[in-house]
Coordinates of C-alpha atoms in Angstrom, one line a residue:
M1 CA -0.4 0.0 0.0
N2 CA 1.2 3.7 -0.9
T3 CA 2.6 4.9 2.3
L4 CA 0.5 8.2 1.8
N5 CA -2.4 6.5 1.2
C6 CA -2.0 4.6 4.5
L7 CA -1.3 7.8 6.4
I8 CA -4.6 8.9 5.3
R9 CA -6.5 5.2 6.2
A10 CA -4.7 5.9 9.6
A11 CA -5.8 9.2 10.5
K12 CA -9.5 8.4 9.4
E13 CA -9.2 4.9 11.5
N14 CA -7.1 6.1 14.5
P15 CA -8.0 9.8 15.4
M16 CA -5.4 9.8 18.3
T17 CA -2.9 12.4 20.0
F18 CA 0.7 11.1 20.4
N19 CA 3.5 12.8 21.5
R20 CA 6.1 13.8 21.0
S21 CA 24.5 18.7 13.8
V22 CA 23.3 15.0 12.8
K23 CA 22.1 13.5 9.8
I24 CA 19.4 11.2 9.6
A25 CA 21.1 7.7 11.3
A26 CA 20.7 4.5 12.5
F27 CA 17.0 5.1 13.2
A28 CA 16.2 5.6 9.8
A29 CA 16.8 2.1 8.3
T30 CA 14.6 0.8 11.4
A31 CA 11.7 3.1 10.4
A32 CA 11.0 1.5 7.3
L33 CA 9.6 -1.2 9.4
A34 CA 6.3 0.1 10.2
L35 CA 3.8 3.4 10.1
A36 CA 0.8 2.1 12.4
G37 CA 1.1 -1.3 10.5
C38 CA 1.6 0.3 6.8
S39 CA 4.4 -2.5 6.0
S40 CA 5.5 -5.9 6.9
T41 CA 9.2 -5.6 6.4
A42 CA 12.1 -3.5 7.1
G43 CA 12.6 -1.5 3.6
S44 CA 15.9 0.5 2.1
D45 CA 16.9 3.8 2.9
E46 CA 18.8 6.0 0.6
T47 CA 20.8 8.0 3.3
G48 CA 23.7 5.6 2.3
D49 CA 26.1 5.2 5.6
D50 CA 23.9 7.7 7.3
V51 CA 21.9 4.3 8.0
A52 CA 22.9 1.9 10.4
G53 CA 21.7 -1.1 12.0
G54 CA 21.8 -3.5 9.1
T55 CA 18.1 -4.4 9.3
E56 CA 17.4 -4.3 5.8
G57 CA 15.0 -7.0 4.8
Q58 CA 14.4 -7.9 8.6
A59 CA 11.3 -9.3 8.7
L60 CA 8.9 -6.9 11.1
P61 CA 8.1 -8.8 14.7
T62 CA 3.9 -9.1 14.7
E63 CA 3.8 -9.3 17.9
I64 CA 5.6 -9.0 21.4
R65 CA 8.5 -10.8 22.5
Q66 CA 8.2 -13.6 25.0
P67 CA 10.0 -12.2 27.8
T68 CA 13.4 -14.5 28.6
G69 CA 14.2 -13.3 32.4
E70 CA 13.4 -15.1 35.5
F71 CA 9.5 -14.4 36.4
G72 CA 9.3 -12.5 39.7
E73 CA 13.2 -12.1 40.2
F74 CA 12.4 -8.8 41.8
K75 CA 9.1 -9.2 43.3
D76 CA 10.5 -8.8 46.5
L77 CA 10.7 -5.2 45.8
V78 CA 7.0 -4.5 44.6
P79 CA 5.3 -2.9 47.5
E80 CA 2.5 -5.3 49.0
E81 CA -0.3 -3.1 48.3
E82 CA 0.2 -3.3 44.7
D83 CA -2.4 -5.8 42.9
G84 CA -0.4 -7.5 40.8
T85 CA -1.6 -6.3 37.5
W86 CA 0.6 -3.5 35.4
I87 CA -1.8 -1.6 33.4
A88 CA 0.5 0.8 30.8
A89 CA -0.8 3.1 28.7
G90 CA -0.1 4.2 25.0
S91 CA -1.3 6.0 22.2
G92 CA 0.0 3.2 19.6
Q93 CA 0.7 5.5 17.1
V94 CA 4.2 5.9 17.6
A95 CA 6.1 3.1 14.8
P96 CA 8.2 1.6 15.7
L97 CA 8.1 1.9 19.5
Q98 CA 4.7 1.4 20.5
F99 CA 2.1 0.7 17.2
L100 CA -0.8 -1.5 16.0
P101 CA 0.2 -4.0 13.5
E102 CA -1.2 -4.3 10.2
G103 CA -4.6 -6.4 10.9
G104 CA -3.8 -5.9 14.6
D105 CA -5.7 -4.7 17.8
S106 CA -2.6 -5.2 20.5
I107 CA 0.3 -2.7 20.7
I108 CA 3.5 -4.1 19.6
G109 CA 6.8 -2.6 19.0
L110 CA 10.4 -1.7 20.9
V111 CA 8.6 -0.2 23.9
A112 CA 6.3 -2.8 24.3
D113 CA 8.9 -5.5 23.9
I114 CA 10.8 -4.0 26.7
T115 CA 7.9 -3.6 28.9
A116 CA 6.7 -7.2 28.6
E117 CA 10.2 -7.8 29.9
Y118 CA 10.5 -5.8 32.9
T119 CA 7.1 -6.2 34.3
H120 CA 7.7 -10.4 33.8
R121 CA 11.0 -9.7 36.3
L122 CA 9.0 -7.9 38.6
G123 CA 6.4 -10.9 38.4
L124 CA 3.4 -9.0 37.1
E125 CA 0.8 -9.3 34.7
L126 CA 1.1 -6.9 32.2
Q127 CA -1.8 -5.2 30.5
I128 CA -1.5 -2.5 27.5
E129 CA -4.1 0.0 27.3
Q130 CA -4.6 2.3 23.6
V131 CA -5.3 5.6 25.0
S132 CA -5.1 9.5 23.1
G133 CA -1.7 10.6 23.4
G134 CA -3.5 13.3 25.4
G135 CA -5.0 11.1 28.1
V136 CA -1.6 9.3 29.2
M137 CA 0.0 11.3 31.6
P138 CA -3.3 12.6 33.2
G139 CA -4.3 8.7 33.6
V140 CA -0.8 8.0 35.2
E141 CA -1.1 11.1 37.4
S142 CA -4.4 9.8 38.3
G143 CA -3.7 6.5 39.1
R144 CA -6.2 5.2 36.1
Y145 CA -2.9 3.5 34.6
D146 CA 0.3 2.3 36.5
A147 CA 2.9 3.7 33.9
A148 CA 3.0 5.4 30.4
L149 CA 5.0 3.3 28.0
A150 CA 7.3 5.9 27.4
S151 CA 7.1 9.5 27.6
G152 CA 9.6 12.5 27.1
D153 CA 11.5 13.0 30.7
F154 CA 10.9 16.8 31.1
A155 CA 11.8 18.4 34.3
E156 CA 8.5 20.2 34.3
R157 CA 6.6 16.8 34.4
R158 CA 8.5 15.8 37.7
E159 CA 5.9 17.1 39.8
T160 CA 3.3 14.7 39.0
A161 CA 5.3 12.1 37.8
S162 CA 8.7 10.0 38.0
F163 CA 10.5 8.8 34.6
V164 CA 13.0 5.7 34.6
D165 CA 14.4 6.3 31.5
I166 CA 14.7 3.7 28.7
L167 CA 15.5 5.6 25.5
K168 CA 17.1 8.0 23.8
G169 CA 14.4 10.8 22.2
G170 CA 14.3 13.9 20.1
T171 CA 12.2 15.7 17.8
A172 CA 12.7 16.7 14.0
L173 CA 11.5 18.9 11.5
L174 CA 9.5 17.7 8.2
G175 CA 9.2 19.7 4.9
N176 CA 7.6 18.5 1.4
A177 CA 10.2 18.0 -0.7
Q178 CA 8.3 18.8 -3.7
A179 CA 7.7 22.4 -2.3
P180 CA 10.3 23.2 -0.1
S181 CA 10.6 26.5 2.1
D182 CA 13.3 28.6 3.2
I183 CA 13.2 27.4 6.7
T184 CA 16.3 25.7 7.8
G185 CA 15.8 24.8 11.5
V186 CA 13.7 26.0 14.1
D187 CA 15.3 29.5 14.3
D188 CA 13.6 30.1 10.9
L189 CA 10.1 29.6 12.1
C190 CA 9.0 33.1 12.4
G191 CA 6.2 34.2 9.8
H192 CA 6.0 30.5 8.5
S193 CA 3.3 27.7 9.0
L194 CA 4.4 25.0 11.4
A195 CA 2.1 21.6 12.1
V196 CA 2.0 20.1 15.5
T197 CA 0.3 17.5 17.4
I198 CA -2.1 18.4 20.3
S199 CA -0.6 18.0 23.9
S200 CA 2.8 17.2 22.1
I201 CA 6.2 18.2 23.5
Q202 CA 6.4 19.8 19.9
Q203 CA 3.2 22.0 20.6
T204 CA 4.7 23.4 23.7
R205 CA 8.1 24.1 21.9
A206 CA 6.0 26.1 19.4
E207 CA 4.4 28.6 21.3
E208 CA 7.9 29.2 23.1
E209 CA 8.9 29.8 19.7
N210 CA 6.3 31.7 18.8
D211 CA 6.6 34.2 22.0
K212 CA 10.4 34.9 20.8
C213 CA 9.4 35.7 17.7
V214 CA 6.6 38.2 18.5
D215 CA 8.8 39.5 21.8
A216 CA 11.8 39.8 18.7
G217 CA 8.7 42.1 16.6
E218 CA 8.9 39.3 13.8
D219 CA 6.0 37.9 12.1
P220 CA 4.4 35.3 14.3
I221 CA 4.5 31.4 13.5
D222 CA 1.4 30.3 12.5
V223 CA 1.2 27.0 14.6
Q224 CA -1.3 24.5 13.5
P225 CA -2.2 22.0 16.1
Y226 CA -3.9 18.5 15.0
D227 CA -5.1 15.5 16.5
T228 CA -2.7 13.1 15.3
V229 CA 1.0 13.3 13.6
Q230 CA -1.0 11.7 10.3
A231 CA -3.0 14.7 10.1
A232 CA -0.1 17.2 10.6
V233 CA 2.0 15.2 8.0
L234 CA -1.2 15.2 5.5
A235 CA -1.0 19.3 6.3
V236 CA 2.4 19.3 4.8
Q237 CA 1.6 17.2 2.1
S238 CA -1.0 19.3 0.9
Q239 CA 1.2 22.4 1.7
Q240 CA -1.0 23.9 4.3
A241 CA 1.8 24.2 6.2
E242 CA 5.2 24.5 5.4
V243 CA 6.7 22.0 7.6
A244 CA 5.5 19.7 10.8
W245 CA 7.7 19.3 14.0
S246 CA 7.6 15.6 15.6
D247 CA 9.2 13.3 17.4
I248 CA 12.3 11.3 15.3
S249 CA 10.6 8.0 15.5
P250 CA 7.5 8.8 13.2
I251 CA 9.2 11.2 10.8
N252 CA 12.1 9.0 10.0
V253 CA 9.4 5.8 9.2
L254 CA 7.7 8.3 6.8
L255 CA 11.2 9.3 5.3
A256 CA 12.3 6.0 4.8
Q257 CA 9.0 4.6 3.3
T258 CA 8.3 8.0 0.9
P259 CA 11.7 8.6 -0.8
G260 CA 11.4 12.1 -2.6
Q261 CA 8.0 13.0 -1.1
F262 CA 9.4 14.5 2.5
E263 CA 12.6 15.6 3.5
L264 CA 14.4 16.5 6.9
V265 CA 14.4 20.5 7.6
G266 CA 17.5 21.3 9.7
D267 CA 19.4 18.3 11.8
L268 CA 17.9 16.1 14.3
M269 CA 17.5 17.7 18.1
W270 CA 18.3 15.2 20.8
Y271 CA 16.1 16.4 23.5
A272 CA 14.8 14.2 27.0
P273 CA 15.1 10.9 26.5
Y274 CA 11.7 8.4 26.8
G275 CA 11.1 7.0 30.3
V276 CA 8.4 5.0 32.1
A277 CA 6.3 7.5 33.9
I278 CA 5.3 6.2 37.0
A279 CA 3.0 8.9 39.4
A280 CA 5.5 10.8 41.5
D281 CA 3.5 9.2 44.9
R282 CA 5.1 5.9 44.0
P283 CA 8.8 6.2 44.3
E284 CA 8.9 2.8 45.3
M285 CA 7.6 1.1 42.1
A286 CA 9.9 3.3 40.5
K287 CA 12.9 1.8 41.9
A288 CA 11.5 -1.6 41.4
V289 CA 11.2 -1.1 37.8
H290 CA 14.5 0.8 37.5
A291 CA 16.0 -2.4 38.9
S292 CA 14.5 -4.9 36.8
L293 CA 15.6 -2.4 33.4
Q294 CA 18.6 -2.6 34.9
S295 CA 19.1 -6.1 35.2
M296 CA 18.0 -6.1 31.4
V297 CA 21.2 -4.1 30.6
D298 CA 23.6 -6.2 32.4
D299 CA 22.5 -9.3 31.2
G300 CA 22.3 -8.1 27.1
T301 CA 18.7 -8.2 27.2
Y302 CA 17.9 -4.5 26.8
Q303 CA 20.8 -4.3 23.5
E304 CA 19.0 -7.3 22.3
I305 CA 15.9 -5.9 22.0
L306 CA 17.1 -2.9 20.3
E307 CA 18.5 -4.7 17.9
L308 CA 15.3 -6.8 17.2
W309 CA 13.9 -3.5 16.0
G310 CA 17.2 -2.3 14.5
S311 CA 17.6 0.6 17.1
E312 CA 20.6 0.2 18.9
N313 CA 21.5 4.0 18.4
L314 CA 18.3 4.4 20.9
A315 CA 20.5 2.9 23.9
L316 CA 21.3 4.9 26.9
D317 CA 24.5 4.8 28.7
A318 CA 22.4 4.6 31.7
I319 CA 19.1 3.5 33.2
E320 CA 18.2 6.1 35.4
I321 CA 15.2 8.1 37.3
N322 CA 14.5 11.5 36.3
G323 CA 18.1 11.2 34.8
S324 CA 17.1 13.9 31.9
E325 CA 18.8 17.4 31.7
Y326 CA 16.0 18.9 30.0

């Protein structure tokens, strides 16, 4: 299926919000794996030596990886008041981190595999719930969900949540290769149109950049918020917006799947890592999740899971709680 058509279909069928000097690196090869189930195998990318991971032709996993660690190895770290079930929430819209495979109704992906492994070692039964991106963090903070599958570890969020960091994260600007603009990066956005997804960190950053433009006496940014990243991308494709600002993961998927249609604008921007978000009033659970994840790093399981998705370059040097500098 043509990826752009698949984007349109995904936007109609999955009206959900999700958050969000280096060239397109390692992740681009893996990015060809999937966009909400638009592809079943990894494709090649035209970025040559900038592509790492060696995943060309690798079959896309179609279900969550079966845990290999010892069940309940860290069960003694789980507070007694826990009920034995771990409900992790995610949008299911961020391939290849967490997404729905074609024809599937359960979230899979790199983060889903990591989650299945660390909960197994904690002796917990895992339930993954698909919710709109804007509903994930409020649900975690209220106790409706035990954790976000993965959410940006930003300091402003730590009053209500703790983050056990699991992957590098970042953002990028996406432009229309058929109608290029004179935007070369975030500093050039004044007076231009920008598509973002509602409740994403990119929307927050866009509003901050817009304030800078206004304060400097320049034309404001035409910030266009959309319900999904697919809708934001379609705005760029139809030239309603000059660029879209989103997470690196879905942008690299799109670049790999649609050569010549879209282009990276400026450099990738490495920001806060993705973390397992847990309500701030549950510090002991954050420590338990940290211990389980650290054991995965120590025995090589963490690296193995990243390799399954060709995403070794997203590996963190250390698993930390609230370790982000942002």
